[in-house]
XYZ file of C-alpha atoms in Angstrom:
635
model
C 9.076 24.445 21.702
C 7.087 21.674 23.337
C 9.039 18.957 25.088
C 8.046 15.351 25.706
C 9.115 14.025 29.063
C 7.375 10.681 29.393
C 9.364 7.646 30.530
C 10.180 4.726 28.256
C 8.813 1.156 28.365
C 8.945 -0.498 24.915
C 11.643 -2.456 23.090
C 13.595 -0.988 20.166
C 15.805 -2.450 17.521
C 19.396 -3.374 18.266
C 20.851 -0.622 16.096
C 18.789 2.013 17.852
C 19.852 0.648 21.235
C 23.462 1.014 20.107
C 22.782 4.611 19.139
C 21.267 5.324 22.551
C 24.105 3.647 24.431
C 26.793 5.302 22.282
C 26.081 8.509 24.120
C 24.060 8.542 27.339
C 22.925 12.032 26.438
C 19.644 12.150 24.515
C 19.718 13.389 20.929
C 17.335 16.289 20.362
C 14.965 16.048 17.391
C 12.792 19.088 16.646
C 9.669 18.165 14.662
C 7.742 20.577 12.449
C 4.252 19.240 11.778
C 2.439 20.541 8.693
C -0.860 20.452 10.578
C -2.220 20.207 14.079
C -1.863 16.953 16.006
C -4.586 14.766 14.535
C -5.229 11.202 13.275
C -2.933 11.805 10.276
C -0.139 11.612 12.864
C -1.530 8.509 14.598
C 1.810 6.722 14.272
C 3.639 9.653 15.851
C 1.065 9.786 18.656
C 1.433 6.041 19.261
C 5.211 6.376 19.374
C 4.866 9.243 21.872
C 2.475 7.501 24.246
C 4.432 4.251 24.067
C 7.710 6.119 24.620
C 9.386 4.770 21.497
C 11.312 7.946 20.761
C 12.899 8.089 24.176
C 13.820 4.421 24.002
C 15.646 5.208 20.759
C 17.660 7.901 22.517
C 15.594 10.812 21.218
C 14.466 13.893 23.131
C 11.563 14.908 20.887
C 10.416 18.509 20.689
C 7.730 20.105 18.533
C 8.095 23.406 16.732
C 5.014 25.688 16.684
C 2.551 25.150 13.831
C 3.544 27.316 10.863
C 1.549 28.785 7.968
C 0.773 26.320 5.180
C 3.627 26.105 2.680
C 6.251 27.462 5.101
C 7.349 24.076 6.446
C 10.581 23.859 4.449
C 11.666 27.340 5.487
C 10.888 26.570 9.150
C 13.001 23.435 9.043
C 15.846 25.312 7.333
C 15.655 28.131 9.899
C 15.847 25.642 12.762
C 18.722 23.627 11.251
C 21.842 23.560 13.448
C 19.950 25.269 16.265
C 20.080 22.212 18.475
C 20.326 18.612 17.333
C 18.333 17.374 14.337
C 15.267 18.888 12.674
C 12.553 16.964 10.801
C 9.467 18.283 9.044
C 6.327 16.876 7.434
C 4.670 18.051 4.222
C 3.099 16.743 1.026
C 5.294 16.058 -1.985
C 3.110 18.319 -4.136
C 4.091 21.225 -1.835
C 7.679 20.117 -1.175
C 8.908 19.734 -4.763
C 7.760 23.095 -6.237
C 8.930 24.930 -3.102
C 12.388 23.349 -3.152
C 12.711 23.850 -6.913
C 11.967 27.568 -6.528
C 14.423 27.871 -3.650
C 17.171 25.221 -3.732
C 18.999 27.100 -0.969
C 16.558 25.486 1.450
C 18.774 22.375 1.127
C 16.414 19.740 2.498
C 15.689 16.161 1.441
C 12.799 13.754 1.876
C 13.644 10.637 3.863
C 10.358 8.725 4.308
C 6.587 9.096 3.963
C 3.673 8.247 6.202
C 1.221 8.031 3.241
C 2.183 6.579 -0.160
C -0.489 8.556 -1.997
C -2.315 11.777 -1.415
C -5.770 11.737 0.232
C -6.582 14.953 -1.666
C -9.894 14.798 -3.508
C -12.714 16.882 -4.899
C -15.714 16.538 -2.616
C -19.209 17.458 -3.742
C -22.770 16.822 -2.657
C -24.755 14.408 -4.784
C -27.260 17.197 -5.547
C -24.529 19.441 -6.903
C -22.985 16.952 -9.360
C -24.180 18.697 -12.469
C -22.485 18.713 -15.835
C -19.828 21.373 -16.269
C -21.549 22.247 -19.560
C -24.737 23.304 -17.698
C -23.182 26.014 -15.528
C -19.928 27.398 -14.242
C -18.615 24.962 -11.637
C -16.917 26.717 -8.725
C -14.323 24.721 -6.788
C -12.969 25.989 -3.475
C -9.310 25.238 -2.781
C -6.694 26.090 -0.167
C -4.720 29.190 -1.075
C -1.495 27.208 -1.559
C -3.079 24.706 -3.982
C -5.236 26.911 -6.231
C -2.663 26.765 -9.045
C -2.348 22.983 -8.666
C -6.106 22.455 -8.981
C -6.316 24.864 -11.897
C -3.720 22.804 -13.730
C -5.548 19.530 -13.027
C -9.097 20.766 -13.632
C -8.822 23.661 -16.073
C -5.612 24.301 -18.008
C -3.973 20.867 -18.206
C -4.788 17.891 -20.449
C -8.434 16.922 -19.965
C -9.190 20.226 -18.237
C -12.483 22.096 -18.538
C -12.654 25.869 -19.030
C -16.089 25.855 -17.447
C -14.502 25.128 -14.056
C -13.396 27.977 -11.818
C -11.003 27.366 -8.918
C -11.032 29.972 -6.172
C -9.229 30.333 -2.846
C -11.650 29.550 -0.056
C -11.231 29.842 3.723
C -9.927 26.567 5.120
C -11.979 26.926 8.281
C -15.409 27.228 6.602
C -15.155 25.210 3.389
C -17.487 22.417 4.522
C -20.120 24.983 5.464
C -19.634 26.814 2.171
C -20.213 23.557 0.298
C -23.279 22.619 2.333
C -24.754 26.116 1.820
C -24.288 25.873 -1.938
C -21.700 28.667 -2.120
C -19.297 26.173 -3.716
C -20.029 23.286 -6.070
C -17.033 21.279 -4.872
C -14.154 21.686 -2.459
C -10.611 20.497 -2.147
C -10.869 17.965 0.646
C -9.150 15.013 2.241
C -10.766 11.599 2.198
C -9.483 11.148 5.759
C -11.094 14.252 7.307
C -13.550 16.512 5.472
C -15.266 13.689 3.575
C -16.302 11.689 6.674
C -17.286 14.943 8.395
C -19.520 15.904 5.468
C -21.086 12.458 5.498
C -21.909 12.851 9.185
C -23.359 16.344 8.642
C -25.397 15.469 5.561
C -26.338 11.934 6.532
C -25.560 10.665 3.054
C -22.686 9.572 0.875
C -20.389 12.294 -0.450
C -19.029 12.160 -3.974
C -15.219 12.147 -3.656
C -12.921 12.071 -6.672
C -9.215 11.541 -6.004
C -6.938 14.190 -7.503
C -4.191 11.583 -7.896
C -4.582 10.224 -11.410
C -7.248 12.757 -12.405
C -6.340 14.015 -15.886
C -2.932 12.401 -15.413
C -2.056 14.132 -12.131
C 0.798 12.601 -10.133
C 0.930 14.100 -6.660
C 3.272 11.548 -5.113
C 3.654 11.008 -1.382
C 1.749 12.636 1.457
C 2.745 13.213 5.084
C 6.314 13.031 3.803
C 9.164 13.443 6.283
C 12.202 15.562 5.385
C 15.353 16.929 7.001
C 18.132 19.450 6.263
C 20.994 18.105 4.137
C 23.502 18.525 6.970
C 21.336 16.419 9.293
C 21.679 13.498 6.889
C 25.416 13.170 7.402
C 27.562 11.443 10.042
C 26.100 10.761 13.479
C 23.089 12.968 12.768
C 22.069 10.590 9.992
C 21.771 7.831 12.576
C 19.645 10.090 14.758
C 17.269 10.670 11.837
C 17.152 6.912 11.249
C 16.366 6.354 14.944
C 13.522 8.891 14.666
C 12.118 7.089 11.624
C 12.393 3.730 13.363
C 10.330 4.947 16.323
C 7.811 6.744 14.087
C 7.051 3.776 11.873
C 6.977 1.283 14.714
C 4.390 3.678 16.120
C 2.454 3.379 12.865
C 2.623 -0.413 13.060
C 1.176 -0.271 16.568
C -1.584 2.065 15.361
C -2.466 -0.245 12.469
C -2.748 -3.240 14.783
C -4.861 -1.514 17.454
C -7.005 1.310 16.088
C -8.832 2.099 19.324
C -5.640 2.452 21.340
C -4.164 4.559 18.541
C -7.191 6.884 18.637
C -6.719 7.261 22.385
C -3.038 8.025 21.756
C -4.033 10.807 19.354
C -6.324 12.330 21.979
C -3.611 12.015 24.630
C -0.992 13.585 22.359
C -3.358 16.465 21.550
C -3.781 17.207 25.237
C -0.066 16.825 25.924
C 1.206 18.956 23.059
C -1.561 21.572 22.823
C -1.274 21.342 19.036
C -4.990 20.960 18.356
C -6.259 24.528 18.497
C -7.341 25.102 14.892
C -10.914 26.353 14.697
C -12.695 24.932 11.649
C -15.833 23.186 10.501
C -14.357 19.938 9.259
C -13.854 18.047 12.509
C -16.371 16.108 14.524
C -15.516 16.108 18.243
C -16.665 12.537 18.912
C -14.258 9.706 19.702
C -15.958 7.548 17.069
C -14.919 10.156 14.489
C -11.327 10.025 15.718
C -11.471 6.236 15.413
C -12.822 6.507 11.866
C -10.083 8.979 10.922
C -7.357 6.814 12.425
C -8.564 3.797 10.459
C -8.609 5.781 7.207
C -5.121 7.155 7.861
C -3.801 3.702 8.731
C -5.089 2.435 5.383
C -2.844 5.013 3.695
C 0.088 4.205 5.980
C -0.152 0.474 5.183
C 0.567 1.274 1.533
C 4.060 2.506 2.467
C 5.128 -0.961 3.654
C 7.972 -2.483 1.661
C 9.812 -5.622 2.713
C 10.250 -5.123 6.424
C 9.190 -1.566 7.240
C 6.568 1.112 6.750
C 7.396 4.557 5.405
C 9.520 3.529 2.423
C 9.717 5.898 -0.555
C 10.142 4.337 -4.001
C 12.611 6.404 -6.027
C 10.715 5.610 -9.236
C 7.396 6.796 -7.865
C 9.077 9.864 -6.374
C 10.730 10.767 -9.675
C 7.523 10.230 -11.669
C 5.620 12.595 -9.366
C 8.464 15.137 -9.360
C 8.489 15.207 -13.158
C 4.732 15.863 -13.258
C 4.805 18.456 -10.475
C 7.546 20.447 -12.215
C 5.578 20.345 -15.481
C 8.494 19.938 -17.857
C 11.092 21.867 -15.875
C 14.303 19.928 -15.500
C 15.357 18.339 -12.230
C 18.032 15.780 -11.554
C 17.116 12.206 -10.659
C 16.024 11.850 -7.031
C 15.660 15.617 -6.742
C 14.982 16.418 -3.093
C 15.217 12.760 -2.031
C 17.641 10.781 0.106
C 16.932 7.430 -1.518
C 18.965 5.266 0.853
C 18.351 6.243 4.478
C 15.092 4.317 4.953
C 14.918 1.240 2.755
C 14.209 -2.452 3.401
C 16.910 -5.030 4.043
C 18.599 -5.597 0.642
C 18.308 -9.355 1.169
C 14.535 -9.113 0.866
C 12.615 -9.880 -2.327
C 9.885 -7.409 -1.413
C 6.721 -7.520 -3.496
C 4.649 -4.635 -2.147
C 5.709 -1.844 -4.483
C 5.748 -4.162 -7.496
C 2.187 -5.224 -6.618
C 1.024 -1.629 -6.265
C 2.555 -0.704 -9.632
C 1.013 -3.773 -11.277
C -2.428 -2.912 -9.907
C -2.037 0.717 -11.000
C -1.196 -0.511 -14.508
C -4.301 -2.718 -14.448
C -6.360 0.273 -13.317
C -5.075 2.387 -16.192
C -5.880 -0.427 -18.616
C -9.397 -0.705 -17.167
C -9.999 3.037 -17.496
C -8.718 3.037 -21.085
C -11.027 0.104 -21.795
C -14.033 1.939 -20.360
C -13.226 5.056 -22.367
C -13.184 2.985 -25.549
C -16.039 0.540 -24.949
C -18.248 2.351 -22.441
C -18.142 -0.328 -19.781
C -15.840 -1.621 -17.054
C -13.964 -4.932 -17.340
C -15.910 -7.440 -15.262
C -15.063 -10.343 -12.973
C -17.253 -13.021 -11.377
C -15.849 -14.736 -8.266
C -17.707 -17.895 -7.196
C -17.115 -19.570 -3.847
C -18.713 -22.713 -2.441
C -18.930 -22.877 1.327
C -16.369 -21.270 3.613
C -12.714 -21.487 2.618
C -10.510 -22.411 5.563
C -7.712 -20.111 4.431
C -10.167 -17.177 4.646
C -10.837 -17.742 8.362
C -8.603 -14.833 9.344
C -9.226 -12.787 6.216
C -10.680 -9.771 8.013
C -7.750 -9.553 10.422
C -5.222 -10.031 7.644
C -6.808 -7.217 5.660
C -6.867 -4.932 8.677
C -3.125 -5.209 9.352
C -1.637 -5.842 5.896
C -3.818 -4.204 3.246
C -6.960 -2.165 2.653
C -10.129 -2.283 0.582
C -8.272 -0.982 -2.479
C -5.864 -3.912 -2.738
C -6.975 -6.857 -0.595
C -7.459 -10.411 -1.877
C -10.197 -10.741 0.731
C -12.486 -8.064 -0.737
C -12.303 -8.200 -4.508
C -15.484 -6.180 -4.937
C -13.915 -3.164 -3.236
C -10.647 -3.692 -5.123
C -12.649 -3.632 -8.331
C -14.501 -0.467 -7.318
C -11.228 1.293 -6.498
C -9.520 0.280 -9.722
C -12.173 0.511 -12.421
C -13.512 -3.066 -12.524
C -17.009 -4.457 -11.979
C -16.826 -7.432 -9.625
C -19.562 -9.877 -8.655
C -18.665 -12.028 -5.649
C -21.170 -14.883 -5.397
C -21.175 -17.285 -2.452
C -23.081 -20.573 -2.603
C -23.521 -23.155 0.156
C -21.121 -26.081 0.330
C -24.072 -28.381 -0.426
C -24.461 -26.907 -3.927
C -24.646 -29.766 -6.419
C -22.349 -30.141 -9.376
C -25.204 -29.466 -11.786
C -26.188 -26.328 -9.890
C -22.581 -25.111 -9.951
C -22.345 -25.706 -13.692
C -25.527 -23.683 -14.158
C -24.134 -20.892 -12.008
C -20.928 -20.829 -14.051
C -22.949 -20.679 -17.235
C -24.958 -17.737 -15.886
C -21.856 -15.529 -15.409
C -20.324 -16.081 -18.834
C -21.238 -12.512 -19.739
C -18.383 -11.466 -17.435
C -14.915 -10.961 -18.915
C -13.324 -13.109 -16.246
C -14.436 -15.995 -14.030
C -12.659 -17.153 -10.897
C -13.896 -20.336 -9.229
C -12.320 -20.496 -5.796
C -10.368 -23.603 -4.807
C -10.730 -26.023 -3.072
C -14.137 -27.368 -4.054
C -16.265 -29.682 -1.900
C -15.425 -33.372 -2.331
C -18.674 -34.178 -4.167
C -17.760 -31.810 -7.021
C -15.755 -33.088 -10.001
C -13.148 -30.330 -10.135
C -11.844 -31.183 -13.590
C -15.334 -31.134 -15.057
C -16.398 -27.794 -13.607
C -13.110 -26.026 -14.312
C -13.213 -27.293 -17.890
C -16.630 -25.670 -18.226
C -15.083 -22.218 -17.746
C -14.392 -20.727 -21.198
C -10.656 -20.450 -21.729
C -10.918 -16.789 -22.650
C -12.639 -16.113 -19.278
C -10.190 -18.186 -17.221
C -8.476 -15.332 -15.361
C -7.324 -17.664 -12.571
C -5.238 -19.733 -14.996
C -6.960 -23.070 -14.358
C -6.379 -24.034 -18.017
C -2.827 -22.684 -18.141
C -0.838 -25.936 -18.217
C -3.361 -27.870 -20.304
C -3.483 -25.204 -23.009
C 0.304 -25.010 -23.242
C 0.597 -28.793 -23.483
C -1.901 -28.803 -26.348
C -0.308 -25.830 -28.084
C 3.066 -24.544 -26.916
C 2.588 -21.401 -29.012
C -0.667 -20.439 -27.295
C -0.836 -17.588 -24.772
C -3.208 -18.661 -21.993
C -3.701 -16.363 -19.052
C -1.226 -17.405 -16.356
C -2.196 -18.704 -12.934
C -2.017 -15.641 -10.709
C 0.168 -16.752 -7.794
C 2.673 -18.649 -9.972
C 3.075 -15.667 -12.305
C 3.562 -13.509 -9.200
C 6.556 -15.702 -8.340
C 8.017 -15.194 -11.803
C 7.330 -11.448 -11.686
C 9.080 -11.140 -8.319
C 12.149 -13.036 -9.531
C 12.339 -10.961 -12.711
C 11.862 -7.673 -10.879
C 14.837 -8.523 -8.669
C 17.056 -9.695 -11.515
C 17.099 -13.342 -10.435
C 17.408 -15.670 -13.412
C 16.738 -19.387 -13.091
C 18.253 -20.736 -16.298
C 20.320 -23.864 -15.575
C 19.734 -23.482 -11.828
C 18.491 -26.265 -9.587
C 15.071 -25.107 -8.391
C 12.985 -26.924 -5.818
C 9.223 -26.383 -5.730
C 7.682 -27.604 -2.480
C 4.030 -28.386 -3.231
C 2.203 -29.565 -6.342
C -1.293 -28.088 -6.101
C -3.131 -27.362 -9.355
C -3.313 -23.623 -8.599
C 0.236 -22.954 -7.381
C 2.845 -25.726 -7.228
C 2.247 -27.396 -10.589
C 1.931 -24.225 -12.693
C 4.920 -22.509 -11.062
C 7.029 -25.617 -11.727
C 5.929 -25.463 -15.373
C 6.824 -21.756 -15.616
C 10.236 -22.359 -14.076
C 10.980 -25.194 -16.504
C 9.974 -22.967 -19.391
C 12.457 -20.385 -18.083
C 15.241 -22.982 -18.272
C 15.426 -24.143 -14.660
C 16.187 -27.712 -13.585
C 13.036 -28.219 -11.521
C 12.391 -30.753 -8.780
C 9.006 -30.996 -7.060
C 8.535 -32.143 -3.475
C 5.090 -33.048 -2.155
C 3.218 -34.437 0.826
C 4.609 -37.937 0.251
C 8.238 -36.750 0.321
C 10.001 -37.856 3.514
C 11.551 -35.282 5.828
C 15.016 -36.702 5.187
C 14.578 -36.523 1.429
C 13.082 -33.036 1.673
C 16.092 -31.800 3.628
C 18.460 -33.236 1.006
C 16.475 -31.578 -1.777
C 16.556 -28.186 -0.065
C 20.298 -28.434 0.614
C 21.062 -29.064 -3.067
C 18.857 -26.313 -4.507
C 19.919 -22.915 -5.837
C 16.370 -21.617 -5.527
C 13.605 -22.885 -3.239
C 9.960 -22.003 -3.924
C 8.001 -23.007 -0.820
C 4.278 -23.521 -1.544
C 3.352 -25.894 1.270
C 1.267 -23.618 3.465
C 2.447 -25.507 6.534
C 4.415 -23.712 9.282
C 7.815 -25.229 10.124
C 7.582 -27.634 7.179
C 11.094 -26.520 6.226
C 14.117 -25.454 8.277
C 16.139 -22.360 7.453
C 19.406 -24.133 8.228
C 18.684 -26.607 5.412
C 19.106 -23.842 2.846
C 22.317 -23.883 0.835
C 24.381 -20.771 1.701
C 23.575 -18.053 -0.812
C 20.509 -19.783 -2.271
C 17.394 -17.735 -2.999
C 14.059 -18.496 -1.322
C 10.564 -17.531 -2.445
C 7.962 -17.959 0.283
C 4.581 -18.650 -1.310
C 2.850 -20.782 1.295
C 1.783 -18.771 4.336
C -0.323 -19.405 7.422
C -1.933 -16.882 9.747
C -1.060 -17.779 13.347
C -3.725 -16.337 15.598
C -1.539 -16.601 18.684
C 1.142 -14.490 16.949
C -1.378 -12.236 15.179
C 0.827 -12.653 12.149
C 1.464 -14.506 8.924
C 4.270 -17.059 8.969
C 6.026 -18.895 6.152
C 6.760 -22.585 5.652
C 10.284 -21.980 6.996
C 11.293 -22.192 10.627
C 14.399 -20.244 11.602
C 16.327 -17.231 10.365
C 16.574 -17.186 6.575
C 18.667 -14.017 6.639
C 21.527 -15.946 8.240
C 21.941 -18.319 5.286
C 19.913 -17.342 2.194
C 21.238 -15.007 -0.465
C 17.879 -13.306 -0.964
C 14.426 -14.294 0.214
C 10.859 -13.013 0.046
C 9.514 -11.808 3.397
C 6.268 -12.881 5.014
C 4.307 -10.680 4.920
C 5.292 -8.492 1.985
C 6.554 -10.943 -0.617
C 4.260 -12.892 -2.927
C 0.983 -12.170 -1.113
C 0.267 -8.641 -2.379
C 1.147 -9.635 -5.954
C -1.597 -12.229 -6.418
C -4.560 -9.833 -6.428
C -2.692 -7.465 -8.760
C -1.984 -10.326 -11.181
C -5.658 -11.350 -11.067
C -6.928 -7.921 -12.107
C -4.233 -7.650 -14.750
C -5.645 -10.882 -16.204
C -9.187 -9.489 -16.068
C -8.130 -6.397 -18.014
C -6.385 -8.603 -20.583
C -9.461 -10.830 -20.916
C -11.712 -7.808 -21.483
C -9.493 -6.372 -24.229
C -9.156 -9.794 -25.885
C -12.890 -10.348 -25.774
C -13.712 -7.045 -27.476
C -10.851 -7.481 -29.926
C -12.229 -10.835 -31.052
C-alpha cells in the first residue's frame, strides 16, 4: 500500500473535527482507484495536497491498481483488513458485477461524476453510413457486451455494426490508422488527445441516452456493507467530506488542481500505464481537469457535491440489468451522503427537467426533421451578466448554463441563435429584428431594455405562441382564464420547486418581495392561483413594514436581488423561504441571497444559494421552447 504522510493545514467541518477528536488515533481508509491517478481524480488530488483527509482524521492509503472489472472483489478482499475500504468504479460495471455476485456485499455511497463520459469517437472522414460497409467499433474487453447491446442487439441497434475487443493502450492509434471505424472513448481523455493528434474536431457521440441507454453514475465511490455501520460509517462520511471539498477546490481553481494531480502522481507512483491516449503537456492536464470538473459540478445537490439521486440510480440499474429483477436501491446506501433535509435543492430537479426537454426535442426532430429553435435577443450589456463567466465556471457547465444558451441548445437538441445588438439600437430597429426571427419557435427578449425603448410595445410585438419567456403570461390569463400561455420561466421554477418538495400554499400567507414584470408579478399571480393569500412588498416598502410582513408570513419568496435586504431573524419559526433574487459578490467569489443571517436556525425549509432556483430557470426555458415547437407544428 501507498501511504500519505503530508501534514494538515485546511479547515474541516465541525462534525469531522468531532470525529477526529473522538479518537486521537487516525482512522485508516484504504482506497482502490479504478484507474491510475489522473485528472478524473482531481478532487482526490486536491484533497491530498491540501491535507483535507488528515484534517478529517483519516490516514489515507492506496491499494495497487487492479485489473479492470476487479474493483469490487479487491474492496471485498481488503474489507476488515485494517480500518475502512473505499473503491471507485462506474455504475455500468458495478451493478452487473454485484448482481452476478451478491456475496461481494458492497454499496455505493457517492459519485464524482453524475453521468458517464463514455462515448463513441470517430474521425470525420470515417463517419460513413452503416449501410455502406461493416462498421467496426473497438471497445474495452469489459464493455464489449454493453456496446453490443447499445449498438447492435438492443432497440435501435444496427446489425451492420461489429463490436470487438481492442487493446486499451493502442486504441487511438488503431483509430487514426483506420483499423477501427470508431472506438469506445472518454470525452475527458481520448477525445481531446485525438483532437490534438489530428488537429481537427473529433466526432463524439455519448453512449448515455443512445438508443435508450442509461449508464448512470461514473467515478462512483463504494464501500463494504460492514464499513457503513457504526463508527466506520462516520469514517466513510469523513472521507467523502474531504473528497468533495477537494472537488470544490478543484472546480474553483483549475490550474492549482492540475498541479495537484501532477503532484499526486509523483507522490503515489500510480501513473505508470503505458498508452497512446495521454498527452504529456501540462496544458493537456489542465484541459482534462476542466472537463472532469464539468462532470463533477453536475453532482451538486443543495449543499454538497457527490450526491447520488436514488431515482436516477434505480433507473440506470433497471436498464443495466435488462429486465432482471433487483430491489429498490440495489447496491446503494441512499442516506449516507445527502444534502441537509432543510434545503429545497433545485439541482437534480433542474437536470431532470432539462433531460425531459431534451427527449422532447429529439422526438420532435425525429417527427419533423428539424430541431426546436430559440432566438435570444439582447440589447447592450446586462449588468447581471457581469460575472456570468465566473458563475458558469464554478456552478454549471456549457450543457446547462443560463449564460451560454447556444451551447445548452447544442447539448440538448435545440437550435439557438443568440443575437446581441448595441444599447443604442432604436425601437424601430428592435421591432424589425424581432420580426426577422419569427421563424424561430421561441423568442426571448432579455430584460431590462434601454430606457429609450417602449418595453410594452416591443414585448407585445412578440407572437404569443413564440413567447417562451412568459412576457404575455399574466395578460393572457386576465383576458382568458382558460387559456394556457407559456409560463414565465423563473416564476414557474418557484412553483416547480415547491411542488417537488411537497409544499402546498393553499390558504397560507405568502410574501413576495419584488414586483418585476419577469419574476415578482408573475410568481405572485401563480401563487394566488394556487390558493395562497399573497402580499407583495416592493422598493417603496419601508424596512419596518417589510420586517412585519416577513414575520407574519408562512412562505417568503425573495425576489429583490439585493444582498442583506432581508434578515434571517425576521422569519417566522418554521416558515418556508424561497430565495430567487441572488447577487454575485466578487469579494466572496460566490452568489448570495437577499437574506442576511442563518436561515437554517429559524426557517422550516429554504432554498440554498447557489443550488435552489437558479439551475431551474434555464431548464424551464427550454421546456417552453419544446412546447412552443410542438404547438406550432400541431397548429
